[in-house]
Coordinates of C-alpha atoms in Angstrom, one line a residue:
M3 CA 15.1 30.6 -10.7
S4 CA 13.8 30.0 -7.2
E5 CA 14.0 26.5 -5.6
A6 CA 10.9 24.3 -5.4
F7 CA 9.2 23.9 -2.0
I8 CA 10.4 20.2 -1.9
S9 CA 13.6 19.6 -3.7
I10 CA 14.9 16.0 -4.1
N11 CA 18.3 16.2 -5.7
D12 CA 20.0 13.0 -7.0
V13 CA 19.0 11.0 -3.9
Y14 CA 20.3 7.4 -3.4
K15 CA 19.7 4.8 -0.7
R16 CA 21.7 1.7 -0.4
F17 CA 21.0 -1.1 2.1
S18 CA 23.5 -3.9 3.0
P19 CA 21.8 -7.3 2.8
R20 CA 21.6 -9.4 6.0
L21 CA 24.0 -12.3 5.9
S22 CA 22.6 -15.8 6.1
M23 CA 23.5 -18.1 9.0
A24 CA 26.0 -20.0 6.8
D25 CA 27.6 -16.7 5.7
R26 CA 27.9 -15.5 9.3
I27 CA 29.7 -18.7 10.3
V28 CA 32.0 -18.5 7.3
S29 CA 32.8 -14.8 8.2
K30 CA 33.6 -15.7 11.8
L31 CA 36.1 -18.3 10.5
G32 CA 37.9 -15.5 8.8
A33 CA 36.8 -16.1 5.2
R34 CA 35.6 -13.1 3.1
V35 CA 31.9 -13.1 2.3
E36 CA 31.0 -11.1 -0.8
T37 CA 27.8 -8.9 -0.4
R38 CA 26.2 -6.5 -2.8
P39 CA 24.2 -3.5 -1.5
V40 CA 20.5 -3.3 -2.4
R41 CA 19.9 -0.2 -4.5
A42 CA 16.6 0.8 -3.0
V43 CA 16.6 4.3 -4.4
D44 CA 18.9 5.0 -7.3
G45 CA 19.5 8.7 -8.2
V46 CA 16.0 10.3 -7.9
T47 CA 15.5 13.9 -8.7
L48 CA 12.0 15.5 -8.2
M49 CA 10.6 18.9 -7.4
V50 CA 7.2 19.6 -5.7
E51 CA 5.6 23.0 -5.4
R52 CA 4.0 24.2 -2.2
G53 CA 0.4 23.0 -1.9
Q54 CA 0.7 20.4 -4.6
T55 CA 0.1 16.6 -4.2
L56 CA 2.7 14.3 -5.7
G57 CA 1.6 10.7 -6.3
L58 CA 4.4 8.1 -6.1
V59 CA 3.4 5.0 -7.9
G60 CA 5.1 1.6 -8.5
E61 CA 5.0 -2.1 -7.8
S62 CA 6.0 -3.4 -4.4
G63 CA 9.7 -3.2 -3.8
C64 CA 10.3 -0.3 -6.3
G65 CA 11.6 2.0 -3.6
K66 CA 8.7 4.4 -3.2
S67 CA 8.3 3.9 0.5
T68 CA 12.0 4.3 1.0
L69 CA 12.0 7.5 -0.9
G70 CA 9.0 8.7 1.1
R71 CA 10.8 8.0 4.4
M72 CA 13.8 10.0 3.2
I73 CA 11.5 12.9 2.3
A74 CA 10.0 12.6 5.8
G75 CA 13.4 12.5 7.5
I76 CA 13.0 9.0 8.8
L77 CA 15.8 7.6 6.7
E78 CA 19.0 9.4 5.8
P79 CA 20.0 9.3 2.1
T80 CA 23.2 7.4 1.2
G81 CA 23.8 10.2 -1.3
G82 CA 22.1 13.4 -2.5
Q83 CA 19.9 15.7 -0.5
V84 CA 16.2 16.4 0.3
R85 CA 15.4 20.0 1.0
I86 CA 12.1 21.5 2.3
D87 CA 11.6 25.2 1.7
G88 CA 15.4 25.5 1.1
K89 CA 16.5 23.7 4.2
P90 CA 17.9 20.2 4.5
V91 CA 15.5 17.7 6.0
M92 CA 18.4 15.8 7.7
Q93 CA 21.1 17.5 9.6
G94 CA 23.8 15.5 11.5
G95 CA 21.9 12.3 10.8
R96 CA 18.7 13.6 12.5
K97 CA 15.5 14.9 11.3
A98 CA 15.7 18.7 11.4
D99 CA 12.1 19.8 10.7
T100 CA 8.9 18.9 12.6
R101 CA 6.8 20.5 9.8
I102 CA 7.0 17.2 8.0
Q103 CA 4.7 14.4 9.3
T104 CA 4.1 10.9 8.1
I105 CA 0.9 8.7 8.0
F106 CA 1.6 5.0 7.7
Q107 CA -0.4 2.1 6.1
D108 CA -1.2 0.3 9.4
P109 CA -2.7 2.8 11.9
F110 CA -2.9 0.2 14.7
A111 CA 0.9 -0.5 14.5
S112 CA 1.7 3.3 14.6
L113 CA -0.5 4.1 17.6
D114 CA 0.7 3.2 21.1
P115 CA -2.0 0.8 22.4
R116 CA -1.3 1.8 26.1
M117 CA -2.0 5.5 25.5
R118 CA -5.3 7.2 25.3
V119 CA -6.1 8.9 22.0
G120 CA -5.9 12.4 23.6
D121 CA -2.4 11.7 24.9
I122 CA -1.3 10.3 21.6
I123 CA -2.3 13.5 19.8
A124 CA -1.0 15.8 22.4
E125 CA 2.4 14.2 23.0
G126 CA 4.2 15.9 20.0
P127 CA 2.6 19.4 20.4
L128 CA 3.4 19.5 24.1
A129 CA 7.0 18.4 23.5
H130 CA 7.6 21.0 20.8
G131 CA 5.7 23.9 22.4
L132 CA 2.8 24.0 20.1
A133 CA 0.4 23.4 23.0
D134 CA 0.4 23.7 26.8
K135 CA -1.1 21.6 29.5
A136 CA -3.8 24.2 30.2
G137 CA -5.1 24.2 26.7
E138 CA -4.3 20.5 25.9
R139 CA -7.8 19.2 25.9
A140 CA -9.2 21.9 23.6
Y141 CA -6.2 21.6 21.3
V142 CA -6.8 17.8 20.9
A143 CA -10.5 18.3 20.4
A144 CA -9.9 20.7 17.6
Y145 CA -7.7 18.3 15.7
L146 CA -10.0 15.3 16.3
E147 CA -12.8 17.4 14.7
R148 CA -10.6 18.4 11.8
A149 CA -10.0 14.7 11.1
G150 CA -13.8 14.0 11.3
L151 CA -13.9 12.5 14.8
D152 CA -15.9 13.2 17.9
P153 CA -13.8 15.0 20.6
S154 CA -15.0 12.5 23.2
F155 CA -12.8 9.9 21.5
A156 CA -9.9 11.5 23.3
D157 CA -10.5 9.4 26.4
R158 CA -10.5 6.0 24.6
F159 CA -7.8 3.6 23.5
P160 CA -6.8 2.8 19.9
H161 CA -8.2 -0.8 20.1
Q162 CA -11.7 0.5 20.6
F163 CA -11.8 1.9 17.1
S164 CA -12.3 0.5 13.5
G165 CA -9.4 0.7 11.0
G166 CA -10.8 3.8 9.4
Q167 CA -11.2 5.6 12.7
R168 CA -7.7 4.6 13.7
Q169 CA -6.4 6.1 10.5
R170 CA -8.3 9.3 11.2
I171 CA -6.6 9.4 14.7
A172 CA -3.2 9.0 13.0
I173 CA -4.2 11.9 10.7
A174 CA -5.2 14.0 13.7
R175 CA -1.9 13.3 15.4
A176 CA 0.0 14.4 12.3
L177 CA -2.1 17.6 11.8
A178 CA -1.6 18.5 15.5
M179 CA 2.1 19.1 14.7
Q180 CA 0.9 21.9 12.3
P181 CA 2.9 20.4 9.3
D182 CA 3.5 21.9 5.9
V183 CA 4.1 18.5 4.4
L184 CA 2.3 15.2 4.9
V185 CA 4.0 12.0 3.6
C186 CA 1.2 9.5 3.2
D187 CA 2.7 5.9 2.8
E188 CA -0.1 3.7 1.5
P189 CA -2.6 5.4 3.9
V190 CA -5.7 3.6 2.5
A191 CA -4.3 0.2 1.4
S192 CA -5.4 -1.7 4.5
L193 CA -9.0 -0.2 4.6
D194 CA -12.3 -1.3 3.0
V195 CA -13.1 0.4 -0.3
S196 CA -15.9 2.5 1.1
I197 CA -13.6 3.7 3.9
Q198 CA -10.8 4.4 1.4
A199 CA -13.0 6.9 -0.4
Q200 CA -13.8 8.7 2.9
I201 CA -10.1 9.0 3.8
V202 CA -9.1 10.2 0.3
N203 CA -11.8 12.8 0.4
L204 CA -10.5 13.9 3.9
F205 CA -7.0 14.4 2.4
L206 CA -8.5 16.5 -0.4
K207 CA -10.4 18.6 2.1
L208 CA -7.3 19.1 4.3
R209 CA -5.2 20.1 1.4
R210 CA -7.8 22.6 0.3
E211 CA -8.4 24.1 3.7
M212 CA -4.8 24.0 5.1
S213 CA -2.7 24.3 2.0
I214 CA -0.7 21.2 3.0
T215 CA 1.7 19.7 0.5
L216 CA 1.1 15.9 0.1
I217 CA 3.4 13.1 -0.9
F218 CA 0.9 10.3 -1.6
I219 CA 2.5 6.9 -2.0
S220 CA 0.4 4.1 -3.4
H221 CA 0.2 1.2 -5.8
D222 CA -3.5 1.9 -6.5
L223 CA -3.6 3.9 -9.7
S224 CA -7.2 5.0 -9.4
V225 CA -6.6 6.5 -5.9
V226 CA -3.5 8.3 -7.1
R227 CA -5.3 9.8 -10.1
H228 CA -8.1 11.1 -7.8
V229 CA -5.8 12.8 -5.3
S230 CA -2.7 13.9 -7.1
D231 CA -1.7 17.0 -9.2
H232 CA 1.5 15.4 -10.4
V233 CA 2.5 11.7 -10.6
A234 CA 6.0 10.0 -10.6
I235 CA 6.3 6.4 -11.7
M236 CA 9.1 4.4 -10.0
Y237 CA 10.7 1.2 -11.2
L238 CA 13.6 -0.5 -9.4
G239 CA 14.6 2.6 -7.5
R240 CA 14.4 5.0 -10.4
I241 CA 11.8 7.5 -11.7
V242 CA 10.9 6.4 -15.2
E243 CA 8.2 9.0 -15.8
S244 CA 6.8 12.0 -14.1
G245 CA 4.3 14.7 -15.1
P246 CA 0.9 16.3 -14.6
T247 CA -1.6 13.6 -13.5
E248 CA -3.9 13.7 -16.5
K249 CA -1.0 13.7 -18.9
I250 CA 0.4 10.6 -17.3
Y251 CA -2.9 8.8 -17.4
T252 CA -4.1 9.8 -20.9
D253 CA -0.8 10.1 -22.7
P254 CA 1.9 7.9 -21.0
K255 CA 5.3 7.8 -22.7
H256 CA 7.2 5.1 -20.9
P257 CA 6.4 1.5 -21.7
Y258 CA 6.3 0.7 -18.0
T259 CA 3.7 3.4 -17.3
K260 CA 1.7 2.1 -20.3
G261 CA 2.0 -1.4 -18.9
L262 CA 0.8 -0.4 -15.5
L263 CA -2.3 1.3 -16.9
E264 CA -3.1 -1.5 -19.3
S265 CA -2.8 -4.1 -16.5
V266 CA -5.8 -2.6 -14.6
P267 CA -9.0 -4.4 -15.3
K268 CA -11.9 -2.2 -16.4
L269 CA -15.6 -2.8 -16.1
L270 CA -17.9 -2.6 -19.2
V271 CA -21.1 -0.9 -17.9
E272 CA -23.3 -2.5 -20.6
D273 CA -22.8 -6.1 -19.5
D274 CA -20.8 -5.9 -16.2
A275 CA -18.0 -7.8 -17.9
L276 CA -14.3 -7.2 -17.5
V277 CA -12.6 -5.9 -20.6
H278 CA -9.4 -7.6 -21.7
F279 CA -6.3 -6.4 -19.8
K280 CA -2.6 -7.1 -20.4
P281 CA -0.4 -7.8 -17.4
I282 CA 3.3 -6.7 -17.7
M283 CA 5.3 -9.6 -19.0
G284 CA 8.1 -11.2 -16.9
E285 CA 9.2 -10.7 -13.3
I286 CA 10.8 -7.7 -11.6
P287 CA 14.6 -8.2 -11.6
S288 CA 16.4 -8.4 -8.2
P289 CA 17.5 -4.9 -6.9
L290 CA 20.7 -6.7 -5.9
A291 CA 21.6 -7.2 -9.6
P292 CA 19.6 -4.9 -11.8
P293 CA 19.9 -5.3 -15.6
A294 CA 22.4 -3.2 -17.5
G295 CA 21.1 -0.3 -19.5
C296 CA 17.4 0.5 -18.9
H297 CA 16.3 -1.5 -15.9
F298 CA 13.0 -2.3 -17.6
N299 CA 14.5 -3.7 -20.8
P300 CA 14.0 -7.4 -20.0
R301 CA 10.2 -6.8 -19.7
C302 CA 9.8 -4.1 -22.3
P303 CA 7.9 -5.0 -25.5
I304 CA 9.7 -2.4 -27.6
A305 CA 13.3 -2.7 -26.3
V306 CA 16.1 -2.3 -28.8
E307 CA 19.9 -3.0 -28.4
L308 CA 20.5 0.6 -27.1
C309 CA 18.1 -0.1 -24.2
R310 CA 20.3 -3.1 -23.1
S311 CA 23.6 -1.1 -23.1
E312 CA 22.9 2.5 -22.1
D313 CA 20.9 4.0 -19.2
P314 CA 18.2 6.4 -20.5
R315 CA 18.2 9.7 -18.8
L316 CA 15.0 11.3 -17.5
R317 CA 14.4 14.0 -20.2
L318 CA 11.7 16.5 -20.9
I319 CA 9.3 15.5 -23.6
G320 CA 6.4 18.0 -23.0
P321 CA 5.5 20.8 -20.5
G322 CA 6.4 19.4 -17.1
H323 CA 6.4 15.8 -18.5
C324 CA 9.5 13.7 -18.3
A325 CA 10.3 10.1 -19.3
A326 CA 13.4 7.9 -19.0
C327 CA 13.1 6.1 -22.3
H328 CA 15.3 6.2 -25.4
L329 CA 12.2 5.7 -27.6
A330 CA 9.8 8.2 -26.0
E331 CA 8.6 11.0 -28.2

């Protein structure tokens, strides 16, 4: 059986917590300070086929952005491996493949305010031999147009644009590297709703025209449903459910997935009233001390004793549909 285009195999990421001022003083005096690593990503295995869009969904702090950065080669896994087209993303602690590009939530923070837009877009292609000085302006113009921007914008600075336009510039910069994979980390979260729709439609258009594989990270369930072929739900660093998008949204098997979908308010067209919705009970446990057994068991409405003592494995429960729940059928 051939390997998937993106293969994420048992990937872990641990972070050591920063010591408080008091702990640093105690440590300098020679006393031992106990610290526990944060389990940001805890044994994730996923496969993505070429040209597909995988939506990564979960509450803030669940590890989805950390996983996205490991896929992009920005962070090195503590354990496990990410492979793109059969090759490791990281080699010797460095990103080994320029065909993976990232689009971040805040386009203003990711664009150098002292550089003109044309220079921002051309910098990477010039450094990697994808463009030359003689053809730089035409190269930049082509990718500005592909991102839905006027080529004349190349002579301006990032602060002269709106948030949506800046995100399009960030997209043009990523596309100019001729990527096979785009990791989109909350790319529309900071934009107005009307602009969000435009950017999402741009991603759909680019995927259709350029056969790009997308990793789309978001906490917005409606956006993920619109853009994704497959969805993976994360909770406290683990994948609790994954499968085809419509299957996840219409027939969820994990109680956490059901809770996420039920917690979204819906509008009744007849009287413009919000229907009743049920928020997930309880608070997310600390990743420094996750619960024993299923991490979701303290908040789960159907948890049994087995859930408190034994980790559920992610198992196949339908065609391409997996859930990590002892009670899923």
